PDB file of C-alpha atoms in Angstrom:
ATOM      1  CA  MET A   1     -23.437 -27.716  -9.072  1.00 70.00           C
ATOM      2  CA  LYS A   2     -26.260 -30.153  -9.690  1.00 94.00           C
ATOM      3  CA  THR A   3     -26.941 -32.820  -7.087  1.00 98.00           C
ATOM      4  CA  PHE A   4     -27.876 -36.434  -7.734  1.00 98.00           C
ATOM      5  CA  VAL A   5     -29.705 -38.020  -4.826  1.00 98.00           C
ATOM      6  CA  ILE A   6     -30.256 -41.663  -5.138  1.00 98.00           C
ATOM      7  CA  ASP A   7     -32.605 -43.840  -2.909  1.00 98.00           C
ATOM      8  CA  VAL A   8     -30.636 -46.947  -2.092  1.00 98.00           C
ATOM      9  CA  ASP A   9     -33.099 -49.719  -1.869  1.00 97.00           C
ATOM     10  CA  GLY A  10     -34.917 -50.348  -5.216  1.00 97.00           C
ATOM     11  CA  CYS A  11     -32.393 -48.288  -7.238  1.00 98.00           C
ATOM     12  CA  LEU A  12     -28.908 -49.218  -6.224  1.00 97.00           C
ATOM     13  CA  THR A  13     -30.253 -52.586  -4.944  1.00 97.00           C
ATOM     14  CA  ASP A  14     -32.882 -54.818  -6.227  1.00 94.00           C
ATOM     15  CA  GLY A  15     -35.112 -53.710  -3.269  1.00 92.00           C
ATOM     16  CA  LYS A  16     -35.384 -57.192  -1.802  1.00 91.00           C
ATOM     17  CA  MET A  17     -34.792 -57.658   1.983  1.00 86.00           C
ATOM     18  CA  TRP A  18     -32.957 -60.879   2.695  1.00 87.00           C
ATOM     19  CA  TYR A  19     -33.830 -62.263   6.096  1.00 88.00           C
ATOM     20  CA  THR A  20     -32.942 -65.338   8.160  1.00 89.00           C
ATOM     21  CA  SER A  21     -33.987 -66.060  11.811  1.00 92.00           C
ATOM     22  CA  LYS A  22     -31.130 -63.657  12.745  1.00 88.00           C
ATOM     23  CA  GLY A  23     -32.760 -60.787  10.857  1.00 86.00           C
ATOM     24  CA  LYS A  24     -31.707 -58.900   7.820  1.00 85.00           C
ATOM     25  CA  VAL A  25     -28.406 -60.365   6.556  1.00 85.00           C
ATOM     26  CA  MET A  26     -27.807 -59.016   3.158  1.00 90.00           C
ATOM     27  CA  LYS A  27     -28.788 -56.777   0.159  1.00 93.00           C
ATOM     28  CA  SER A  28     -27.999 -57.394  -3.566  1.00 92.00           C
ATOM     29  CA  PHE A  29     -26.205 -54.504  -5.283  1.00 93.00           C
ATOM     30  CA  GLY A  30     -25.829 -54.369  -8.977  1.00 87.00           C
ATOM     31  CA  ALA A  31     -23.014 -54.460 -11.480  1.00 89.00           C
ATOM     32  CA  ASP A  32     -21.641 -51.223 -13.323  1.00 96.00           C
ATOM     33  CA  ASP A  33     -23.374 -48.742 -10.999  1.00 97.00           C
ATOM     34  CA  HIS A  34     -20.144 -47.804  -9.163  1.00 97.00           C
ATOM     35  CA  ASP A  35     -18.187 -47.386 -12.375  1.00 97.00           C
ATOM     36  CA  ALA A  36     -20.883 -45.218 -13.889  1.00 98.00           C
ATOM     37  CA  LEU A  37     -21.085 -43.160 -10.829  1.00 98.00           C
ATOM     38  CA  ASN A  38     -17.338 -42.523 -10.961  1.00 97.00           C
ATOM     39  CA  MET A  39     -17.744 -41.198 -14.472  1.00 97.00           C
ATOM     40  CA  ILE A  40     -19.872 -38.398 -13.382  1.00 97.00           C
ATOM     41  CA  LYS A  41     -18.818 -37.677  -9.756  1.00 97.00           C
ATOM     42  CA  ASP A  42     -16.591 -34.800 -10.706  1.00 96.00           C
ATOM     43  CA  LYS A  43     -19.299 -32.996 -12.429  1.00 96.00           C
ATOM     44  CA  ILE A  44     -22.287 -33.603 -10.093  1.00 97.00           C
ATOM     45  CA  ASP A  45     -22.577 -33.847  -6.314  1.00 97.00           C
ATOM     46  CA  ILE A  46     -23.822 -37.566  -5.571  1.00 98.00           C
ATOM     47  CA  TRP A  47     -25.665 -38.476  -2.349  1.00 98.00           C
ATOM     48  CA  PHE A  48     -27.405 -41.694  -1.304  1.00 98.00           C
ATOM     49  CA  VAL A  49     -30.373 -41.832   1.004  1.00 98.00           C
ATOM     50  CA  THR A  50     -32.140 -44.677   2.691  1.00 97.00           C
ATOM     51  CA  ALA A  51     -35.046 -45.212   5.060  1.00 96.00           C
ATOM     52  CA  ASP A  52     -33.895 -48.800   5.981  1.00 96.00           C
ATOM     53  CA  LYS A  53     -32.716 -48.473   9.534  1.00 94.00           C
ATOM     54  CA  VAL A  54     -32.155 -52.256   9.991  1.00 92.00           C
ATOM     55  CA  GLY A  55     -30.170 -52.508   6.739  1.00 93.00           C
ATOM     56  CA  PHE A  56     -28.275 -49.251   7.366  1.00 96.00           C
ATOM     57  CA  PRO A  57     -24.964 -51.001   8.265  1.00 95.00           C
ATOM     58  CA  ILE A  58     -25.076 -53.041   5.073  1.00 94.00           C
ATOM     59  CA  SER A  59     -25.682 -50.038   2.942  1.00 96.00           C
ATOM     60  CA  THR A  60     -23.023 -48.031   4.841  1.00 97.00           C
ATOM     61  CA  LYS A  61     -20.475 -50.855   4.145  1.00 97.00           C
ATOM     62  CA  ARG A  62     -21.176 -50.725   0.353  1.00 97.00           C
ATOM     63  CA  ILE A  63     -21.758 -47.029  -0.185  1.00 98.00           C
ATOM     64  CA  VAL A  64     -19.541 -45.354   2.269  1.00 98.00           C
ATOM     65  CA  GLY A  65     -16.839 -47.983   2.819  1.00 97.00           C
ATOM     66  CA  ASP A  66     -16.489 -49.489  -0.675  1.00 97.00           C
ATOM     67  CA  MET A  67     -17.770 -46.722  -2.953  1.00 97.00           C
ATOM     68  CA  ASP A  68     -16.758 -43.527  -0.963  1.00 98.00           C
ATOM     69  CA  PHE A  69     -19.988 -41.704  -1.233  1.00 98.00           C
ATOM     70  CA  PRO A  70     -22.170 -39.989   1.458  1.00 98.00           C
ATOM     71  CA  LEU A  71     -25.133 -41.889   2.823  1.00 98.00           C
ATOM     72  CA  VAL A  72     -27.887 -40.440   4.890  1.00 98.00           C
ATOM     73  CA  PHE A  73     -30.529 -42.188   6.879  1.00 98.00           C
ATOM     74  CA  MET A  74     -33.727 -40.300   6.066  1.00 96.00           C
ATOM     75  CA  PRO A  75     -37.243 -41.570   6.698  1.00 96.00           C
ATOM     76  CA  MET A  76     -39.415 -41.150   3.562  1.00 94.00           C
ATOM     77  CA  CYS A  77     -41.833 -38.747   5.339  1.00 94.00           C
ATOM     78  CA  ASP A  78     -38.843 -36.260   5.812  1.00 96.00           C
ATOM     79  CA  ARG A  79     -37.130 -36.775   2.543  1.00 96.00           C
ATOM     80  CA  ALA A  80     -38.723 -34.003   0.555  1.00 95.00           C
ATOM     81  CA  LYS A  81     -37.998 -31.426   3.311  1.00 96.00           C
ATOM     82  CA  TRP A  82     -34.383 -32.658   3.613  1.00 97.00           C
ATOM     83  CA  ILE A  83     -33.776 -32.234  -0.030  1.00 97.00           C
ATOM     84  CA  GLU A  84     -35.355 -28.646   0.105  1.00 96.00           C
ATOM     85  CA  ASP A  85     -33.289 -27.741   3.140  1.00 97.00           C
ATOM     86  CA  THR A  86     -29.984 -29.311   1.986  1.00 97.00           C
ATOM     87  CA  PHE A  87     -29.836 -28.668  -1.794  1.00 97.00           C
ATOM     88  CA  ASP A  88     -31.226 -26.385  -4.500  1.00 96.00           C
ATOM     89  CA  SER A  89     -34.369 -28.456  -5.313  1.00 95.00           C
ATOM     90  CA  PHE A  90     -34.493 -27.063  -8.848  1.00 95.00           C
ATOM     91  CA  LEU A  91     -30.843 -28.316  -9.422  1.00 97.00           C
ATOM     92  CA  THR A  92     -31.533 -31.707  -7.814  1.00 98.00           C
ATOM     93  CA  ILE A  93     -31.949 -35.016  -9.727  1.00 98.00           C
ATOM     94  CA  TYR A  94     -33.691 -37.548  -7.654  1.00 98.00           C
ATOM     95  CA  MET A  95     -33.875 -41.236  -8.268  1.00 98.00           C
ATOM     96  CA  GLY A  96     -36.472 -43.252  -6.489  1.00 98.00           C
ATOM     97  CA  ASP A  97     -38.734 -46.341  -7.009  1.00 98.00           C
ATOM     98  CA  GLY A  98     -41.348 -46.557  -4.362  1.00 97.00           C
ATOM     99  CA  VAL A  99     -44.942 -45.770  -3.505  1.00 97.00           C
ATOM    100  CA  LEU A 100     -43.823 -42.672  -1.535  1.00 96.00           C
ATOM    101  CA  ASP A 101     -41.529 -41.172  -4.167  1.00 97.00           C
ATOM    102  CA  PRO A 102     -43.982 -39.406  -6.581  1.00 97.00           C
ATOM    103  CA  PRO A 103     -44.503 -36.344  -4.164  1.00 96.00           C
ATOM    104  CA  ILE A 104     -40.547 -36.004  -4.029  1.00 97.00           C
ATOM    105  CA  PHE A 105     -40.502 -36.129  -7.918  1.00 98.00           C
ATOM    106  CA  GLU A 106     -42.812 -33.131  -7.946  1.00 96.00           C
ATOM    107  CA  ASN A 107     -40.421 -31.087  -5.816  1.00 95.00           C
ATOM    108  CA  VAL A 108     -37.116 -31.508  -7.641  1.00 97.00           C
ATOM    109  CA  GLY A 109     -35.768 -30.387 -10.909  1.00 97.00           C
ATOM    110  CA  TYR A 110     -35.600 -33.892 -12.456  1.00 98.00           C
ATOM    111  CA  SER A 111     -36.635 -37.402 -11.487  1.00 98.00           C
ATOM    112  CA  ILE A 112     -35.673 -40.930 -12.478  1.00 98.00           C
ATOM    113  CA  CYS A 113     -37.325 -44.119 -11.776  1.00 98.00           C
ATOM    114  CA  PRO A 114     -35.971 -47.704 -12.447  1.00 98.00           C
ATOM    115  CA  ALA A 115     -38.045 -49.822 -14.845  1.00 98.00           C
ATOM    116  CA  ASN A 116     -39.316 -52.031 -12.018  1.00 98.00           C
ATOM    117  CA  GLY A 117     -40.406 -49.074  -9.836  1.00 98.00           C
ATOM    118  CA  PHE A 118     -43.882 -48.607  -8.411  1.00 98.00           C
ATOM    119  CA  TYR A 119     -46.275 -47.689 -11.190  1.00 98.00           C
ATOM    120  CA  LEU A 120     -47.096 -44.264  -9.903  1.00 98.00           C
ATOM    121  CA  ALA A 121     -43.421 -43.465  -9.506  1.00 98.00           C
ATOM    122  CA  LYS A 122     -42.977 -44.448 -13.110  1.00 98.00           C
ATOM    123  CA  GLU A 123     -45.886 -42.271 -14.270  1.00 98.00           C
ATOM    124  CA  LYS A 124     -44.405 -39.194 -12.431  1.00 98.00           C
ATOM    125  CA  ALA A 125     -40.809 -39.660 -13.299  1.00 98.00           C
ATOM    126  CA  SER A 126     -38.930 -37.413 -15.780  1.00 98.00           C
ATOM    127  CA  TYR A 127     -37.184 -40.445 -17.026  1.00 98.00           C
ATOM    128  CA  VAL A 128     -37.757 -44.264 -16.537  1.00 98.00           C
ATOM    129  CA  THR A 129     -34.767 -46.529 -17.036  1.00 98.00           C
ATOM    130  CA  ARG A 130     -34.916 -49.614 -19.150  1.00 98.00           C
ATOM    131  CA  HIS A 131     -32.941 -51.396 -16.449  1.00 98.00           C
ATOM    132  CA  ASN A 132     -34.347 -52.599 -13.110  1.00 97.00           C
ATOM    133  CA  GLY A 133     -33.080 -51.410  -9.770  1.00 97.00           C
ATOM    134  CA  GLY A 134     -30.040 -53.368  -8.760  1.00 96.00           C
ATOM    135  CA  ASP A 135     -29.433 -54.430 -12.377  1.00 97.00           C
ATOM    136  CA  ARG A 136     -27.640 -51.422 -13.874  1.00 98.00           C
ATOM    137  CA  ALA A 137     -30.498 -48.912 -13.371  1.00 98.00           C
ATOM    138  CA  VAL A 138     -28.171 -46.423 -11.638  1.00 98.00           C
ATOM    139  CA  ALA A 139     -25.563 -46.933 -14.429  1.00 98.00           C
ATOM    140  CA  GLU A 140     -28.167 -46.103 -17.023  1.00 98.00           C
ATOM    141  CA  ALA A 141     -29.363 -43.140 -15.005  1.00 98.00           C
ATOM    142  CA  CYS A 142     -25.720 -41.861 -14.814  1.00 98.00           C
ATOM    143  CA  LEU A 143     -25.207 -42.105 -18.551  1.00 97.00           C
ATOM    144  CA  HIS A 144     -28.528 -40.354 -19.205  1.00 98.00           C
ATOM    145  CA  ILE A 145     -27.516 -37.506 -16.795  1.00 98.00           C
ATOM    146  CA  LYS A 146     -24.129 -37.246 -18.377  1.00 97.00           C
ATOM    147  CA  GLU A 147     -25.531 -37.025 -21.925  1.00 96.00           C
ATOM    148  CA  SER A 148     -28.616 -34.781 -20.896  1.00 95.00           C
ATOM    149  CA  PHE A 149     -27.033 -32.420 -18.355  1.00 94.00           C
ATOM    150  CA  LEU A 150     -23.324 -32.785 -18.112  1.00 91.00           C
ATOM    151  CA  ASP A 151     -21.931 -32.822 -21.694  1.00 76.00           C
ATOM    152  CA  VAL A 152     -22.900 -29.344 -22.597  1.00 54.00           C
TER     153      VAL A 152
END
């Protein structure tokens, strides 16, 4: 079975970190992403990954608690190795948006970047969404995966 690994911040969220004097207090998650993930979850293994230690409880509430998907805390420097050790890299689709994602893109079967991702990530991605992270980019990626890989 193929695996879809999604970086939380910048893909499922808009990537902004909302701080007050008490610290990080919230993240902005987009509409339609959960519905689209549910459309494909029976045909592809879906995992979320984040390097945001401070915001991990917020992401856990949304992804694990509300959406019922697995979430792993994984520093960016360890992510490529984690994917290689945990999944079949050739059968892995990875969605990321940041400056450190291009090397991961080179070591998976297929890569996706939101429209507002870092320019090098967009250059290296197999597919760039028309939607921004946190604004239906994951939903668009799900439909693209469904049409390109799962409806055969």
